[in-house]
Amino acid sequence: MKFLIQSLFGHRRPLLRELGRRYFSVSSEDYAKRNYANNVSEYNTVVSSLTAQRRYFLLRDVYDDMMIDGVQPTRDTFHSLIVGTMKGARLQDTFFFRDQMKAMGLVPDVTLYNFLISTCGKCRNSDQAVQILEEMKKYEVKPNGQTYVCLLNACAAAGRLERVYAIVRDMTAAGADLNKFCYAGLITAHINKIPVSDDTATKIIEFVERSKGWSSVDPTRYNAENVMMGVSEEELYSLPTADYVHRRGGFLNRQLTVYHVALHACAELKNVEAMETILEMLKKDGKSPDVFIVMQTMRCYLRSGDIDSGLRTFEDYMNSGKPPMVELYTTLVEGAMVGYTPKGMQLAQDTLVNMNSRNFFLSPKQGSELLLVAAGEKTGGYTTANFIWDLMQARKITPSFPAVEAYYKGLKGREIPEDDPRLLLVSRTYDNIRPRYGGGAAGRQ
């Protein structure tokens, strides 16, 4: 297994570039070092490790490596591969593994089909999701309650409101009660429908009220395999809370799912009135806002241009004695930058300084998202974008390519000498990572 660890952390070059020369004048020791793994058990471990590291783009490489080595994938292998591509929303890879599985005589079971439908939802491809349900009927794989909730949320993600209502009618006609994830899907469908209807906010409030009758004794409840594969219900149904399910410290009260989705929708709509109505409903239910709800409250105020109310919500939480969370800082920073007003940009920078002084640090994802937003500032001193870049450099974190590209172009759009050390560093970083995204330094504008 020592070569397994080396392959995961010590060898970063693309595997397939080496396949053509693997078997020529290579000692057994060198071969082992170049290989991902030696048997199906080790390959399963590699797949799980890459998924945990969010290196989903390497899963096809691992599978190709298995084929070269003559290692036969098992049903568990395909489950792990498809879960990884689902988490990474890599629809093409998901269907590739589905097809490979069937070619080997392994018919996907209902859990795997649910993962396929979920991937379609993440990619907003409701047509494919419906086709998967038809495929299940063809292979006589009986859908379960989760299948229909996955399909409902996949159609909701694409804004296919008529399909969502059709699924709801079929479920209720079959005697199934709507659970909280169905109501979440109904809210999502309304918010994603183009154009958004004038009564969307009213519908959201209505669904929150109606959802209070759902039963926790639910036929669509999670099965053991989902838990074993590390797929939460929130992730399966592509809810906005999916990335926060495992956070502790009162970050997420999973009984408040419909409130989470509703308040997230209000923030997207920039509808403060609907948001405050839903918060009042939460209070009347005897429930306290969790951190995710505080985040959405801040987002709604800030996206609506009400910086003072967004800041007050942040300060109220910080003064409450509850555990501070880095996500609250990043929410305030991102929201303060809306419109790039002098007041907002100063608040964003002050918040970053405060966050850093309290030893809260940006993750690569958080830093990249904030840099991408800050890089859009067309006037002013560009100090917020520079500060975010410096914070990431201090921790030796390279932002995502879109963030680096936006920041580089923002610097080039200002009157900065060509030999400026910051510009030279950003330019070099841009040239280094650009080839991974289909271009080279020669194509830089």
mmCIF file of N, CA, C and O in Angstrom, residues 286-320:
data_model
loop_
_atom_site.group_PDB
_atom_site.id
_atom_site.type_symbol
_atom_site.label_atom_id
_atom_site.label_comp_id
_atom_site.label_asym_id
_atom_site.label_seq_id
_atom_site.Cartn_x
_atom_site.Cartn_y
_atom_site.Cartn_z
ATOM 1 N N GLY A 286 -41.074 28.503 17.217
ATOM 2 C CA GLY A 286 -40.221 28.238 18.371
ATOM 3 C C GLY A 286 -38.836 27.762 17.997
ATOM 4 O O GLY A 286 -38.135 27.144 18.808
ATOM 5 N N LYS A 287 -38.404 28.074 16.770
ATOM 6 C CA LYS A 287 -37.088 27.652 16.286
ATOM 7 C C LYS A 287 -36.133 28.840 16.241
ATOM 8 O O LYS A 287 -36.545 29.984 15.995
ATOM 9 N N SER A 288 -34.855 28.545 16.463
ATOM 10 C CA SER A 288 -33.822 29.579 16.393
ATOM 11 C C SER A 288 -33.053 29.449 15.081
ATOM 12 O O SER A 288 -32.822 28.330 14.600
ATOM 13 N N PRO A 289 -32.650 30.566 14.489
ATOM 14 C CA PRO A 289 -31.867 30.496 13.245
ATOM 15 C C PRO A 289 -30.530 29.799 13.487
ATOM 16 O O PRO A 289 -29.858 30.042 14.492
ATOM 17 N N ASP A 290 -30.159 28.899 12.581
ATOM 18 C CA ASP A 290 -28.816 28.328 12.633
ATOM 19 C C ASP A 290 -27.892 29.216 11.802
ATOM 20 O O ASP A 290 -28.297 30.257 11.279
ATOM 21 N N VAL A 291 -26.630 28.815 11.682
ATOM 22 C CA VAL A 291 -25.647 29.660 10.991
ATOM 23 C C VAL A 291 -26.011 29.837 9.522
ATOM 24 O O VAL A 291 -25.872 30.934 8.963
ATOM 25 N N PHE A 292 -26.506 28.780 8.890
ATOM 26 C CA PHE A 292 -26.860 28.896 7.473
ATOM 27 C C PHE A 292 -27.966 29.936 7.285
ATOM 28 O O PHE A 292 -27.930 30.720 6.332
ATOM 29 N N ILE A 293 -28.928 29.958 8.167
ATOM 30 C CA ILE A 293 -30.007 30.941 8.074
ATOM 31 C C ILE A 293 -29.470 32.348 8.291
ATOM 32 O O ILE A 293 -29.882 33.303 7.616
ATOM 33 N N VAL A 294 -28.540 32.506 9.224
ATOM 34 C CA VAL A 294 -27.915 33.818 9.424
ATOM 35 C C VAL A 294 -27.198 34.265 8.150
ATOM 36 O O VAL A 294 -27.288 35.429 7.735
ATOM 37 N N MET A 295 -26.505 33.318 7.507
ATOM 38 C CA MET A 295 -25.821 33.632 6.245
ATOM 39 C C MET A 295 -26.799 34.123 5.188
ATOM 40 O O MET A 295 -26.540 35.111 4.486
ATOM 41 N N GLN A 296 -27.938 33.431 5.055
ATOM 42 C CA GLN A 296 -28.905 33.820 4.019
ATOM 43 C C GLN A 296 -29.565 35.156 4.349
ATOM 44 O O GLN A 296 -29.881 35.931 3.444
ATOM 45 N N THR A 297 -29.762 35.423 5.633
ATOM 46 C CA THR A 297 -30.308 36.721 6.039
ATOM 47 C C THR A 297 -29.340 37.840 5.646
ATOM 48 O O THR A 297 -29.748 38.869 5.086
ATOM 49 N N MET A 298 -28.067 37.619 5.928
ATOM 50 C CA MET A 298 -27.057 38.597 5.538
ATOM 51 C C MET A 298 -27.026 38.777 4.023
ATOM 52 O O MET A 298 -26.981 39.908 3.518
ATOM 53 N N ARG A 299 -27.049 37.664 3.293
ATOM 54 C CA ARG A 299 -26.996 37.733 1.830
ATOM 55 C C ARG A 299 -28.171 38.535 1.272
ATOM 56 O O ARG A 299 -28.001 39.335 0.347
ATOM 57 N N CYS A 300 -29.336 38.302 1.829
ATOM 58 C CA CYS A 300 -30.522 38.986 1.321
ATOM 59 C C CYS A 300 -30.410 40.497 1.521
ATOM 60 O O CYS A 300 -30.675 41.287 0.597
ATOM 61 N N TYR A 301 -30.006 40.909 2.716
ATOM 62 C CA TYR A 301 -29.834 42.338 2.970
ATOM 63 C C TYR A 301 -28.752 42.936 2.065
ATOM 64 O O TYR A 301 -28.945 43.987 1.437
ATOM 65 N N LEU A 302 -27.605 42.260 2.012
ATOM 66 C CA LEU A 302 -26.467 42.806 1.276
ATOM 67 C C LEU A 302 -26.725 42.861 -0.219
ATOM 68 O O LEU A 302 -26.376 43.836 -0.888
ATOM 69 N N ARG A 303 -27.344 41.809 -0.758
ATOM 70 C CA ARG A 303 -27.653 41.795 -2.188
ATOM 71 C C ARG A 303 -28.706 42.840 -2.544
ATOM 72 O O ARG A 303 -28.802 43.272 -3.687
ATOM 73 N N SER A 304 -29.490 43.225 -1.545
ATOM 74 C CA SER A 304 -30.504 44.264 -1.759
ATOM 75 C C SER A 304 -29.933 45.668 -1.589
ATOM 76 O O SER A 304 -30.654 46.657 -1.731
ATOM 77 N N GLY A 305 -28.662 45.750 -1.227
ATOM 78 C CA GLY A 305 -28.024 47.057 -1.061
ATOM 79 C C GLY A 305 -28.104 47.608 0.343
ATOM 80 O O GLY A 305 -27.668 48.735 0.592
ATOM 81 N N ASP A 306 -28.659 46.831 1.287
ATOM 82 C CA ASP A 306 -28.787 47.294 2.667
ATOM 83 C C ASP A 306 -27.576 46.801 3.466
ATOM 84 O O ASP A 306 -27.650 45.816 4.206
ATOM 85 N N ILE A 307 -26.468 47.519 3.325
ATOM 86 C CA ILE A 307 -25.224 47.108 3.978
ATOM 87 C C ILE A 307 -25.343 47.177 5.494
ATOM 88 O O ILE A 307 -24.846 46.298 6.212
ATOM 89 N N ASP A 308 -26.021 48.192 6.001
ATOM 90 C CA ASP A 308 -26.116 48.369 7.449
ATOM 91 C C ASP A 308 -26.846 47.195 8.107
ATOM 92 O O ASP A 308 -26.414 46.703 9.161
ATOM 93 N N SER A 309 -27.946 46.735 7.506
ATOM 94 C CA SER A 309 -28.688 45.606 8.087
ATOM 95 C C SER A 309 -27.887 44.317 7.977
ATOM 96 O O SER A 309 -27.921 43.468 8.877
ATOM 97 N N GLY A 310 -27.148 44.149 6.878
ATOM 98 C CA GLY A 310 -26.302 42.969 6.739
ATOM 99 C C GLY A 310 -25.215 42.937 7.791
ATOM 100 O O GLY A 310 -24.952 41.894 8.409
ATOM 101 N N LEU A 311 -24.582 44.094 8.024
ATOM 102 C CA LEU A 311 -23.544 44.187 9.047
ATOM 103 C C LEU A 311 -24.127 43.982 10.436
ATOM 104 O O LEU A 311 -23.525 43.297 11.277
ATOM 105 N N ARG A 312 -25.303 44.541 10.692
ATOM 106 C CA ARG A 312 -25.935 44.378 12.003
ATOM 107 C C ARG A 312 -26.253 42.897 12.284
ATOM 108 O O ARG A 312 -26.059 42.417 13.406
ATOM 109 N N THR A 313 -26.719 42.181 11.267
ATOM 110 C CA THR A 313 -26.996 40.748 11.434
ATOM 111 C C THR A 313 -25.724 39.997 11.792
ATOM 112 O O THR A 313 -25.718 39.121 12.670
ATOM 113 N N PHE A 314 -24.634 40.348 11.119
ATOM 114 C CA PHE A 314 -23.330 39.741 11.408
ATOM 115 C C PHE A 314 -22.899 40.035 12.840
ATOM 116 O O PHE A 314 -22.488 39.133 13.588
ATOM 117 N N GLU A 315 -22.991 41.287 13.240
ATOM 118 C CA GLU A 315 -22.536 41.680 14.578
ATOM 119 C C GLU A 315 -23.415 41.070 15.667
ATOM 120 O O GLU A 315 -22.904 40.681 16.729
ATOM 121 N N ASP A 316 -24.715 40.992 15.419
ATOM 122 C CA ASP A 316 -25.613 40.374 16.401
ATOM 123 C C ASP A 316 -25.204 38.930 16.664
ATOM 124 O O ASP A 316 -25.218 38.468 17.818
ATOM 125 N N TYR A 317 -24.863 38.221 15.614
ATOM 126 C CA TYR A 317 -24.433 36.832 15.801
ATOM 127 C C TYR A 317 -23.105 36.788 16.558
ATOM 128 O O TYR A 317 -22.950 36.007 17.511
ATOM 129 N N MET A 318 -22.158 37.609 16.156
ATOM 130 C CA MET A 318 -20.834 37.581 16.783
ATOM 131 C C MET A 318 -20.905 37.969 18.256
ATOM 132 O O MET A 318 -20.091 37.508 19.067
ATOM 133 N N ASN A 319 -21.882 38.787 18.615
ATOM 134 C CA ASN A 319 -22.024 39.201 20.011
ATOM 135 C C ASN A 319 -22.909 38.263 20.821
ATOM 136 O O ASN A 319 -23.117 38.482 22.017
ATOM 137 N N SER A 320 -23.420 37.230 20.180
ATOM 138 C CA SER A 320 -24.362 36.321 20.846
ATOM 139 C C SER A 320 -23.670 35.266 21.702
ATOM 140 O O SER A 320 -24.322 34.563 22.476
#
